[in-house]
Structures are given as structure tokens and as C-alpha cells.
Tab-separated table of C-alpha atoms and ligand atoms in Angstrom:
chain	number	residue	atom	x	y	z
A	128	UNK	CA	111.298	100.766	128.854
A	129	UNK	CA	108.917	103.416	127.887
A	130	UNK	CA	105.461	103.455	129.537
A	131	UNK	CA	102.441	104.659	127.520
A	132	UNK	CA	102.064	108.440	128.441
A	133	UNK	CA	98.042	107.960	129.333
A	134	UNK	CA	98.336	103.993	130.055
A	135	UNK	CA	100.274	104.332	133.282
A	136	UNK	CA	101.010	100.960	133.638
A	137	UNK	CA	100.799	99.262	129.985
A	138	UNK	CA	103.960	99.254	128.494
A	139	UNK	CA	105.001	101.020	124.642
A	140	UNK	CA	105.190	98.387	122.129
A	141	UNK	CA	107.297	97.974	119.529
A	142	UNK	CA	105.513	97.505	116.226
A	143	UNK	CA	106.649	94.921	113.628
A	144	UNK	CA	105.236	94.725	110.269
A	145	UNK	CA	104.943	91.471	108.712
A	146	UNK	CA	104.034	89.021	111.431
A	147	UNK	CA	103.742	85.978	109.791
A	148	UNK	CA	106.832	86.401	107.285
A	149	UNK	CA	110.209	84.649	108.434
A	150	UNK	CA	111.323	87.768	109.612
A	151	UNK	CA	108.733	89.149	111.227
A	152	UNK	CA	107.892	85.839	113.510
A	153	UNK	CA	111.796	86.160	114.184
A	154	UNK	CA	111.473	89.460	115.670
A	155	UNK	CA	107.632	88.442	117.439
A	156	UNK	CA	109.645	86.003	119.041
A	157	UNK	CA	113.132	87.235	119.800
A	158	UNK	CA	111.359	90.409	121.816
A	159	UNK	CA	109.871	87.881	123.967
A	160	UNK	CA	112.873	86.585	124.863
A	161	UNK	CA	114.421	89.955	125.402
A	162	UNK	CA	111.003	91.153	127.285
A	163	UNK	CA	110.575	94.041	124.570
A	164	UNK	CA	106.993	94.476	124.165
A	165	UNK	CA	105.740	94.415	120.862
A	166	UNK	CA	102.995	93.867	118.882
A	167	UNK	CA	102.789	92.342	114.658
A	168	UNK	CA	100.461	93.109	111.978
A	169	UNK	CA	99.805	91.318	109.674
A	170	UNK	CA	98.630	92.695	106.253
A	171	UNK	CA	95.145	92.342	107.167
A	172	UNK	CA	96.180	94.297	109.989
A	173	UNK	CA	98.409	97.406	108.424
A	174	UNK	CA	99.080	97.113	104.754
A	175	UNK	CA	102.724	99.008	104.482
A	176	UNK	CA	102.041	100.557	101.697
A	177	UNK	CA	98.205	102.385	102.409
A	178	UNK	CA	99.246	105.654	104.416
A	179	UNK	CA	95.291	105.616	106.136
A	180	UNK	CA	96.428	101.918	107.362
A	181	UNK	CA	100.098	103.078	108.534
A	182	UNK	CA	98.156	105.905	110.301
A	183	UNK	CA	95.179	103.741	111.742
A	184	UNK	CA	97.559	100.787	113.617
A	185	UNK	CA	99.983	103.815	114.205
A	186	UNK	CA	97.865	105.905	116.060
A	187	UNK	CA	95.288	102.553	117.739
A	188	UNK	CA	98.780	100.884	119.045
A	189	UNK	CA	101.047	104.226	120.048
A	190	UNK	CA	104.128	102.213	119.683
A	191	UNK	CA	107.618	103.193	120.314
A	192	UNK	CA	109.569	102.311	117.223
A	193	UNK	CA	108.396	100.684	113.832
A	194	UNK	CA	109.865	97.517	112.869
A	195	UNK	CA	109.685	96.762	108.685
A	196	UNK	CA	109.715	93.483	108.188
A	197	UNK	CA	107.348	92.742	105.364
A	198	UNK	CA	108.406	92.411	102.043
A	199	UNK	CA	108.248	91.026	98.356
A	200	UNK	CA	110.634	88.258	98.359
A	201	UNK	CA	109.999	85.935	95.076
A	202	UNK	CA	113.420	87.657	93.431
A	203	UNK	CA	112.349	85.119	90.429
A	204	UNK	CA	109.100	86.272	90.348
A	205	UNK	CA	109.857	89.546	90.408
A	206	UNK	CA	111.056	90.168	87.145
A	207	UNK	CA	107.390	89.945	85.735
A	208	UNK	CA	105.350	91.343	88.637
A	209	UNK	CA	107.181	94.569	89.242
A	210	UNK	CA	104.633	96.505	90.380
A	211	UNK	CA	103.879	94.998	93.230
A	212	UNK	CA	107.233	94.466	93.603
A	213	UNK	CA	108.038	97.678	93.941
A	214	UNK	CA	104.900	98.332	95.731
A	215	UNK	CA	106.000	95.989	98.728
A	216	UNK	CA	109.472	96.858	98.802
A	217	UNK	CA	109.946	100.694	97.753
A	218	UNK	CA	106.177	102.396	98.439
A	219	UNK	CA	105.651	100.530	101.913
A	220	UNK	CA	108.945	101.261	103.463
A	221	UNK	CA	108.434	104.703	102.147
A	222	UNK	CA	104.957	105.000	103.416
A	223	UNK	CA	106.177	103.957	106.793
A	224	UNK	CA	109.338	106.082	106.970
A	225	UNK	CA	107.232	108.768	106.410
A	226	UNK	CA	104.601	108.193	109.410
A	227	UNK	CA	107.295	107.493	111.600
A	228	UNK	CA	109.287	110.804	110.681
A	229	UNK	CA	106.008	112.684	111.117
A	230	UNK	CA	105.365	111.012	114.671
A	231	UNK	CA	109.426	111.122	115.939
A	232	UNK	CA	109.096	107.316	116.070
A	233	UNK	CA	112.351	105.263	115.276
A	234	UNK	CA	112.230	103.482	112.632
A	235	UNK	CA	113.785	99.920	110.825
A	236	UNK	CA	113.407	98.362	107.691
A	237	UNK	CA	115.567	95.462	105.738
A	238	UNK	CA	116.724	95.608	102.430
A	239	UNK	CA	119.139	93.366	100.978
A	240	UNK	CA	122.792	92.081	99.136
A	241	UNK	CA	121.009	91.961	96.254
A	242	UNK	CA	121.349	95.205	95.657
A	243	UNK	CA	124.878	94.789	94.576
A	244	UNK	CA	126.009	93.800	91.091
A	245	UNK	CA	128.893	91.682	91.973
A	246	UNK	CA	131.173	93.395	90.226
A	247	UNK	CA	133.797	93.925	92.542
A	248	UNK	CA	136.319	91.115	94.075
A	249	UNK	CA	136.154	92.125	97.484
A	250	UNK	CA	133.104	92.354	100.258
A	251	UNK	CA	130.456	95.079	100.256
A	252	UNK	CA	130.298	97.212	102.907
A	253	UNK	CA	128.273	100.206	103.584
A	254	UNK	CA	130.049	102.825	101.405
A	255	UNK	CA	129.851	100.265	98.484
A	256	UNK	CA	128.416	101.314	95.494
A	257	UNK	CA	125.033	99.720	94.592
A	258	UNK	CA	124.010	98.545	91.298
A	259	UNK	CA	120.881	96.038	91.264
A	260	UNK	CA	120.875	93.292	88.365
A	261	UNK	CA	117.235	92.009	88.886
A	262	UNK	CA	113.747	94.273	90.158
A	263	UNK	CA	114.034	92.866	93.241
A	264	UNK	CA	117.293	94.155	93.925
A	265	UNK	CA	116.671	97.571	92.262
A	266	UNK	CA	112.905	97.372	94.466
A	267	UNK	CA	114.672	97.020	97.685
A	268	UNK	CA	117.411	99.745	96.861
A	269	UNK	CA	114.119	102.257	95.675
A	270	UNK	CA	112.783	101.215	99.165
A	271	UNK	CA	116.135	101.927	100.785
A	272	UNK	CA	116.844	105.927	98.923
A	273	UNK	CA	113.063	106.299	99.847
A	274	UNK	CA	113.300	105.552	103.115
A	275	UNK	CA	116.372	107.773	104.107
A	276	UNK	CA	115.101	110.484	101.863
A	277	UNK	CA	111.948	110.674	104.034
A	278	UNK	CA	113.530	110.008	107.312
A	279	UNK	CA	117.496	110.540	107.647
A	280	UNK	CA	117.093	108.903	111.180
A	281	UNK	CA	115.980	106.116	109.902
A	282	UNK	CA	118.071	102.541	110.469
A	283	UNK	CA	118.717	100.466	107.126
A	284	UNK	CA	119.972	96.515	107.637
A	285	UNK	CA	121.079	94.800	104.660
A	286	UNK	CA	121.524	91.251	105.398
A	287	UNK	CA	121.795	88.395	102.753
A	288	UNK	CA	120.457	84.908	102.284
A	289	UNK	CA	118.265	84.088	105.552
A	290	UNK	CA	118.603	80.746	107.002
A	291	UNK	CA	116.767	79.484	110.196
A	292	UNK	CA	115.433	76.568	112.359
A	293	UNK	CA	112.177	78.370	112.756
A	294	UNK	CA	110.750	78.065	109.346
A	295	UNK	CA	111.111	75.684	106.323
A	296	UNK	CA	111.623	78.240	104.275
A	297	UNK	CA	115.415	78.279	103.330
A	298	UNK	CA	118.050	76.876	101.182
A	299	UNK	CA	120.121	75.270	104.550
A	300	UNK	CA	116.227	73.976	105.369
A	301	UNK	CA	116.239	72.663	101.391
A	302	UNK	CA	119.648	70.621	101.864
A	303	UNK	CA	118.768	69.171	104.824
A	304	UNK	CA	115.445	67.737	103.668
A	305	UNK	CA	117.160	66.344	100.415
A	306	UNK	CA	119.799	64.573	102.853
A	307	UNK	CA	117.542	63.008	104.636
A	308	UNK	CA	115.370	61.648	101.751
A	309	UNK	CA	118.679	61.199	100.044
A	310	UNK	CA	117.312	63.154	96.728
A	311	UNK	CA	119.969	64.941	94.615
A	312	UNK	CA	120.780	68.670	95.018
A	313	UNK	CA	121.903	71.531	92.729
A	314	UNK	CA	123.499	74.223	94.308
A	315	UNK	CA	125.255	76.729	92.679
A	316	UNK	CA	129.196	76.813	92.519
A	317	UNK	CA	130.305	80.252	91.157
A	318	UNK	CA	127.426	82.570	93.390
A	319	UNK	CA	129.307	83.834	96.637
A	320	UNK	CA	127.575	85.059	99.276
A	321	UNK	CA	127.408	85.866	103.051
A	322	UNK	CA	124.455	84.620	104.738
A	323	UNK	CA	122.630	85.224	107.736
A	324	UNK	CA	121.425	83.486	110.500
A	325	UNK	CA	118.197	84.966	111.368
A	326	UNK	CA	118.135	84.810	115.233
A	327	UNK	CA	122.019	86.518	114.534
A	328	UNK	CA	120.149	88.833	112.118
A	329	UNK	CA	117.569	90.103	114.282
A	330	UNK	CA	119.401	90.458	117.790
A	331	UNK	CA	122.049	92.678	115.696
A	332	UNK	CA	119.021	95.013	114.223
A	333	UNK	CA	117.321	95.005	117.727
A	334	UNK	CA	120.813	96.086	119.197
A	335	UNK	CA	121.168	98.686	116.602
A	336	UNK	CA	117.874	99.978	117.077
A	337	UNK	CA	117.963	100.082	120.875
A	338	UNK	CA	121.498	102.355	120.244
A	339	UNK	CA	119.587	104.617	118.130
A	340	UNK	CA	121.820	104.266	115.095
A	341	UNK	CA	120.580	105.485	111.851
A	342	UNK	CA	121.256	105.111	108.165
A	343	UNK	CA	122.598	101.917	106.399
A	344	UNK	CA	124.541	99.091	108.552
A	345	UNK	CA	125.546	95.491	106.917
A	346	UNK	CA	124.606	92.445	108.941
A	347	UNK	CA	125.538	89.107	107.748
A	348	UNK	CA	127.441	86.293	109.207
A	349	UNK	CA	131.268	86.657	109.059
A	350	UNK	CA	132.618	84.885	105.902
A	351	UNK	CA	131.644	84.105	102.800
A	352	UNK	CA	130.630	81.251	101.012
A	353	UNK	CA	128.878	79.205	97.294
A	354	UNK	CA	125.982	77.775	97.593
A	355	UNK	CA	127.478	74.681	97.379
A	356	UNK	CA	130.038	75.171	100.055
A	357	UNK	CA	126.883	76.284	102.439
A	358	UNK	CA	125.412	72.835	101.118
A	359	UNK	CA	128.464	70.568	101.736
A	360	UNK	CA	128.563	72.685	105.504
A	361	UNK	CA	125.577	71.927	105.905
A	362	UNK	CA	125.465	68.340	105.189
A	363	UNK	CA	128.702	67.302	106.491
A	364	UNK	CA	127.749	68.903	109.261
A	365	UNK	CA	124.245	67.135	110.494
A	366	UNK	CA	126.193	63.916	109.616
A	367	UNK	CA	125.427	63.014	106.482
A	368	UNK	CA	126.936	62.262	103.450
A	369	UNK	CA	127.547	64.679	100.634
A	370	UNK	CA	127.249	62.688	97.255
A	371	UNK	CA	123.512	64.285	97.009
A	372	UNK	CA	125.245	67.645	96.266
A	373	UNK	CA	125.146	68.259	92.891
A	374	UNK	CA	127.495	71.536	91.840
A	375	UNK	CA	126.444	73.234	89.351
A	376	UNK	CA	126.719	76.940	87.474
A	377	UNK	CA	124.167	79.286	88.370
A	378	UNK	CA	122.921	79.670	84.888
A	379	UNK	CA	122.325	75.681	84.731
A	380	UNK	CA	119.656	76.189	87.710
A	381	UNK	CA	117.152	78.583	85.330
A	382	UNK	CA	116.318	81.165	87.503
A	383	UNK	CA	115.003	84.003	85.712
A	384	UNK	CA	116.442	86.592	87.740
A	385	UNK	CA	120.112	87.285	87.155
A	386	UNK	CA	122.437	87.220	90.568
A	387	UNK	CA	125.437	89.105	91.367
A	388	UNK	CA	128.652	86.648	91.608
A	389	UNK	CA	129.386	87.545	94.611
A	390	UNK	CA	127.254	89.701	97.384
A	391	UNK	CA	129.283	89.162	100.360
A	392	UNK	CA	128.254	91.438	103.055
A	393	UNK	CA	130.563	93.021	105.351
A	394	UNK	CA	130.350	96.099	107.577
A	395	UNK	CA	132.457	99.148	107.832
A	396	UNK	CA	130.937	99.964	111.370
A	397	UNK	CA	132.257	97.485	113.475
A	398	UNK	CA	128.802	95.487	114.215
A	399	UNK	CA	130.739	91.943	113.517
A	400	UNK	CA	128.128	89.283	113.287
A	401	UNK	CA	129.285	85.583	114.542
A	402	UNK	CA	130.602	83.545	111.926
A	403	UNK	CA	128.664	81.359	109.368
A	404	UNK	CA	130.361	77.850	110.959
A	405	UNK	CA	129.178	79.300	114.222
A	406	UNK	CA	125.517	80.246	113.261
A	407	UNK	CA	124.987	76.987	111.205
A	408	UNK	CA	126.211	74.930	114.329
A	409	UNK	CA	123.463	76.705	116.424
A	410	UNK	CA	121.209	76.470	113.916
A	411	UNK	CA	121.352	72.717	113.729
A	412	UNK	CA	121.638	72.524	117.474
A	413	UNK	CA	118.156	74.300	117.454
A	414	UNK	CA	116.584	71.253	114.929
A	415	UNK	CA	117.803	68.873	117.331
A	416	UNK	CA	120.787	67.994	114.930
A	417	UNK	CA	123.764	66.528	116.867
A	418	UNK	CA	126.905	68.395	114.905
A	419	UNK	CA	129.875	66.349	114.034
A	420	UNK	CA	132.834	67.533	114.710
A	421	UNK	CA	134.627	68.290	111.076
A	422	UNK	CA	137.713	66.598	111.518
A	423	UNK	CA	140.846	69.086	110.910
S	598	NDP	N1	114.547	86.038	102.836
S	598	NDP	C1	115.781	86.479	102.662
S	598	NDP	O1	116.701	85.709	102.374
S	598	NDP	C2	116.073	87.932	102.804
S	598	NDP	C3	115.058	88.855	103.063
S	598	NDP	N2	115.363	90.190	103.189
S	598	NDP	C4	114.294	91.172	103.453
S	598	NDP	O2	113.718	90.889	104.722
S	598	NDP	C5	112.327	91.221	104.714
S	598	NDP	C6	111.527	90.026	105.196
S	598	NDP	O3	111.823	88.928	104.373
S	598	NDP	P1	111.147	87.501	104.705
S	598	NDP	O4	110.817	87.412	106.141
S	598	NDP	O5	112.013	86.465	104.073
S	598	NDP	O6	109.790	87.625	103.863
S	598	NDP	P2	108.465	86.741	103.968
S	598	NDP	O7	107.924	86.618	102.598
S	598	NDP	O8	108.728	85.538	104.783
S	598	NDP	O9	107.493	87.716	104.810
S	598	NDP	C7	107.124	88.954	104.281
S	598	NDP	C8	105.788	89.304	104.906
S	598	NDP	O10	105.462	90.629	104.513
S	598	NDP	C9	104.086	90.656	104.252
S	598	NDP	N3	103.756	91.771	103.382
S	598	NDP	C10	104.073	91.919	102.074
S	598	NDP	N4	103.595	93.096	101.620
S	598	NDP	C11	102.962	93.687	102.668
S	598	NDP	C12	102.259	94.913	102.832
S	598	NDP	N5	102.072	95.753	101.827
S	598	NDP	N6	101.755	95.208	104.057
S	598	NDP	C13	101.928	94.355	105.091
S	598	NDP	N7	102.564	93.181	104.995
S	598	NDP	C14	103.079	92.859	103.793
S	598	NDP	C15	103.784	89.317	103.610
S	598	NDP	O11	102.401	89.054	103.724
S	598	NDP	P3	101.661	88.303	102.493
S	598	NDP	O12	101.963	86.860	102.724
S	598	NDP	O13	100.228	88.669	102.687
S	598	NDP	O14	102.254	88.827	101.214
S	598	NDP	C16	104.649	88.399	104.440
S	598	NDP	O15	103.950	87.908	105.559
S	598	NDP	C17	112.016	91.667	103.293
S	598	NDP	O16	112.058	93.073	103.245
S	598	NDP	C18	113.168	91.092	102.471
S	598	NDP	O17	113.419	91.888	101.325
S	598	NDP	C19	116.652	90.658	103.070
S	598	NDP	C20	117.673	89.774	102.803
S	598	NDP	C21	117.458	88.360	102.671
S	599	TDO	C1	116.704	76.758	95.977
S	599	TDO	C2	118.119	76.739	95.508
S	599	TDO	C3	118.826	77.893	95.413
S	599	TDO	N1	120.109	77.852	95.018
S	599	TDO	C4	120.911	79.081	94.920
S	599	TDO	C5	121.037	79.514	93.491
S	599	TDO	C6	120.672	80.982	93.497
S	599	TDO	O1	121.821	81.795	93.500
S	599	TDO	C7	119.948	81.224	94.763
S	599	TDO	C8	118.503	81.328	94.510
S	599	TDO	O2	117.844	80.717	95.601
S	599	TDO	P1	116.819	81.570	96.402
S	599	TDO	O3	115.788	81.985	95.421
S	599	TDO	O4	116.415	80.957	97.682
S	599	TDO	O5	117.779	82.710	96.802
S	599	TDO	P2	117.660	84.135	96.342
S	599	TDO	O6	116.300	84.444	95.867
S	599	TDO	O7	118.788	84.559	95.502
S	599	TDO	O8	117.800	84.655	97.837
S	599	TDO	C9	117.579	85.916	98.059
S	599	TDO	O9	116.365	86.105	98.762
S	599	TDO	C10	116.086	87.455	98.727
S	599	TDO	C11	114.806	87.714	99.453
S	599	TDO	C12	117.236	88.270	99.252
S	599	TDO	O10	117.043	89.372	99.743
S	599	TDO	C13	118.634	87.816	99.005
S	599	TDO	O11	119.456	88.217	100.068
S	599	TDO	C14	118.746	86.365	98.837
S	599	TDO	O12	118.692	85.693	100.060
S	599	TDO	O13	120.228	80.125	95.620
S	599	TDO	C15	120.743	76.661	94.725
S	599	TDO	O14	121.931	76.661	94.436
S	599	TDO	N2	120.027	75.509	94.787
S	599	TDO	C16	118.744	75.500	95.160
S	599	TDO	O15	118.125	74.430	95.202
């Protein structure tokens, strides 16, 4: 661990951006548990995308690395509030790559699957070629040529749909509320895609970091599934029955923002996350969710 050149004693902190967003708690708390420093601001705090802001915490906290993990993430919305779309997800990252290329500080930012148009049969991997079908995807892929443009060094994670015990906000977090209340759910059956576990998600990025790699690295759980397979998983699972699950085509669910048919993540590099049977065991473990056994 680095110590503060003129603290003596007070350790370097790592600085995460977007403390109260799924991602950013994630990280707040993961670096706990790994006794890494660090320190999260919150919008009010550093506002990505305002260079005098980026410079203020920059220079008030002295940190070691940077840590991206704010974000526009309403892919719906998106497609009629581009602007700040873009300005979240392409001038921010920017904004910060370019402080931390000016200070020498290492530097990590998300972006995501949906940057990919689906096109192809097999998994994505790093050397794929992207081709965004909605503004969020083609926001996050501005962020991510922006970024390395700026600051070669820089580290790029893609990962795909987040699920997570620690917040409500997620579609394994949906199913599992319409279980219990036994309400029906739609969940696509032709969208494939490779999802990841957050805790997974974040100790993989904090690894990466900490090995100084640089430039664009896939991290999703191994495997790929529908929606409605991560449903029925999910379900069977915690126990319960599946009848709630209500298939359906992507197109019948009226989401503005087209999706890729597939997005499933995999990497070129070698960093092979656990699989998605693995990570949705733990994560149910970490609700308090005795998993059954799925009979063979
Ligand atoms: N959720 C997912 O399934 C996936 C997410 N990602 C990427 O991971 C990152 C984090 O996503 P997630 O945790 O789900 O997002 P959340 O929406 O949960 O959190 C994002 C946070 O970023 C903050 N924020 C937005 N703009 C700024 C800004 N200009 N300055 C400072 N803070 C800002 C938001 O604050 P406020 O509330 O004030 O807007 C919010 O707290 C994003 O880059 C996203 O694209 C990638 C793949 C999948
Ligand atoms: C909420 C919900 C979603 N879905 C499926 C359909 C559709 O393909 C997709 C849309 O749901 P969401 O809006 O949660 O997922 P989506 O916005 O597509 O999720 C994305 O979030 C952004 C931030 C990313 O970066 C992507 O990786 C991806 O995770 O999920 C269902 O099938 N049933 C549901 O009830």
C-alpha cells in the first residue's frame, strides 16, 4: 500500500466515483473487505463530467487510482435524453481519463455488452467488433474510444446485466419479488446474455487494476443465458415454483430501446469469471435463500 508522500502515516485512497450507484457501493464495500482504502463521491461531491470538480476532489483527496463507476443507466430512457446520456457516459469518463493521464494516476471505468449489435452467433470478446443499436450503447462505446484516446493506460471492463444481493435494483432481484408475491413475470425468451454478479464483477476489476493492466478486458460470468432461463434459475433455485414465468419475445415487453440478440461476454485474456450457476447460488446464499439442489 502506498502512503501519502506528506501524510506519513495516512494511507493513499483509492477514489470511486459514484458512491451511491450499485456499483459504486459494490466497490465502497468490497475495498473494505480487502483493506484498500478508498474514498466515494458522490455527484454532489465530484461531478465526472466538470474538469474544475475532477481537479478539486483530485487534488483535496491525492488518491492513488480513480475508480469510474458512475453512469447513465436508463438504456430506455436514453433514447430521448441523449445528451445527458452522453454527458454521463462519454464526457465524464473522458473528463476523468484525462485528469488521471495528466496526474500518472491509474485509472478504471465500466462500459458495457451493450455495445454490441448481436449480430454474430458466437460470444464477444475483446477483439469483437462493436456496433451499438440504442444511445446507451453507442454513449458507453463514445465513453470507452474517449477514454483510451486520452489515456492508453487506462483499464476498460465491460461487464453485462448486473445482478446482486446488495441492492433491489435488478432483474434476478425483480423475479424473486414476483415469486414470492406469486405475481406473473415476462421475461424475454430470444435476448441472450452473460450476466454478472457484481461482488464477481468488482473483485475481477479490483484484481485487474491492482496488476496494472490496461485497455479493454470482458468480465461477465461464464455462460450464457435468456432472460427467461436466468428467471426459471432463479426461481427454481430459491425454491419456488416457476408457473409465474411468463416467456415472452423481447419486442412483446415495449421497451423503447432496441437490444442486441445476443451480448454474451467472454474474454480473450484469460480473466475467467465463476460461472452464472455459481454466482446466482452465492447470491441467494447472501439473501438468506436456502438453494435447492436442482435435481440432475
Ligand atoms: N447496471 C448494469 O446492469 C450495468 C452497468 N454498467 C455500467 O456500470 C456503471 C455503474 O452502473 P450502476 O451502478 O448500475 O449505475 P447506478 O445508476 O446504480 O449508479 C450510477 C451513479 O452514478 C452517478 N452519476 C451519474 N452521473 C454522474 C456524474 N456526472 N458525476 C458523478 N456521479 C454521477 C449517479 O448519481 P445520480 O443518482 O445523481 O445520477 C449514480 O449514483 C455505469 O457506467 C454503467 O454503464 C455496465 C454493465 C451493466
Ligand atoms: C425488467 C425486465 C427486463 N427484462 C429483460 C428484457 C430486456 O432485454 C432487458 C431489459 O431490462 P433492463 O432494462 O433491466 O436491462 P437492460 O437495460 O437491457 O440492462 C442493461 O443495463 C445496462 C445499464 C447495461 O449496461 C446492460 O449491460 C444491461 O444490463 O431485460 C425482462 O425480460 N423482464 C423484465 O421484467
Amino acid at each position: 500500500m502506498q502512503l501519502k508522500p506528506d501524510s506519513g502515516t495516512q494511507p493513499v485512497p483509492l477514489l470511486i466515483a459514484g458512491a451511491h450507484g450499485t456499483l459504486g457501493q459494490a466497490l465502497s464495500r468490497l475495498c473494505g473487505v480487502r483493506g484498500l482504502p478508498a474514498v466515494a463521491l458522490s455527484r454532489a461531491d465530484m461531478d465526472i463530467a466538470d474538469p474544475e470538480s475532477v481537479a478539486r476532489a483530485l487534488d483535496k483527496y491525492r488518491p492513488w487510482a480513480v475508480v469510474n463507476a458512475a453512469g447513465y443507466v436508463r438504456v430506455d430512457e436514453a433514447e430521448t435524453d441523449e445528451e445527458r446520456c452522453f454527458r454521463e457516459n462519454a464526457t465524464g469518463p473522458a473528463v476523468l481519463a484525462a485528469a488521471c493521464a495528466e496526474r500518472e494516476l491509474p485509472f478504471l471505468t465500466f462500459s458495457s455488452d451493450l455495445v454490441f449489435d448481436g449480430q454474430q452467433d458466437e460470444p464477444y470478446t475483446e477483439s469483437s467488433v462493436p456496433n451499438p443499436l440504442n444511445v446507451y450503447g453507442r454513449s458507453k462505446l463514445a465513453g470507452e474510444q474517449a477514454v483510451l484516446a486520452a489515456y492508453p493506460a487506462a483499464l476498460v471492463v465491460r461487464a453485462s446485466a448486473f445482478f446482486s444481493a446488495w441492492d433491489k435494483f435488478n432483474f434476478v432481484h425483480f423475479v424473486l419479488e414476483a415469486a414470492r408475491h406469486n405475481q406473473p413475470f415476462e421475461a424475454a425468451d430470444d435476448v441472450r446474455i452473460s450476466p454478472s454478479y457484481v461482488p464477481d464483477l468488482v473483485n475481477g476489476a479490483l484484481d485487474l487494476l491492482l496488476d496494472e493492466a490496461s485497455g479493454i478486458w470482458h468480465l461477465a460470468n461464464l455462460g450464457a443465458c435468456t432472460w427467461a432461463e436466468l428467471a426459471h434459475m432463479a426461481a427454481r433455485k430459491a425454491g419456488f415454483s416457476e408457473e409465474f414465468i411468463i416467456a415472452r419475445p423481447t419486442a412483446e415487453l415495449g421497451l423503447p430501446a432496441l437490444r442486441p440478440r445476443q451480448s454474451v461476454l467472454m474474454s480473450e485474456k484469460g480473466m475467467i469469471q465463476p460461472s452464472i450457476d455459481d454466482a446466482l447460488e452465492r447470491c441467494l446464499a447472501e439473501l438468506g435463500i436456502a438453494v435447492v439442489p436442482v435435481s440432475v
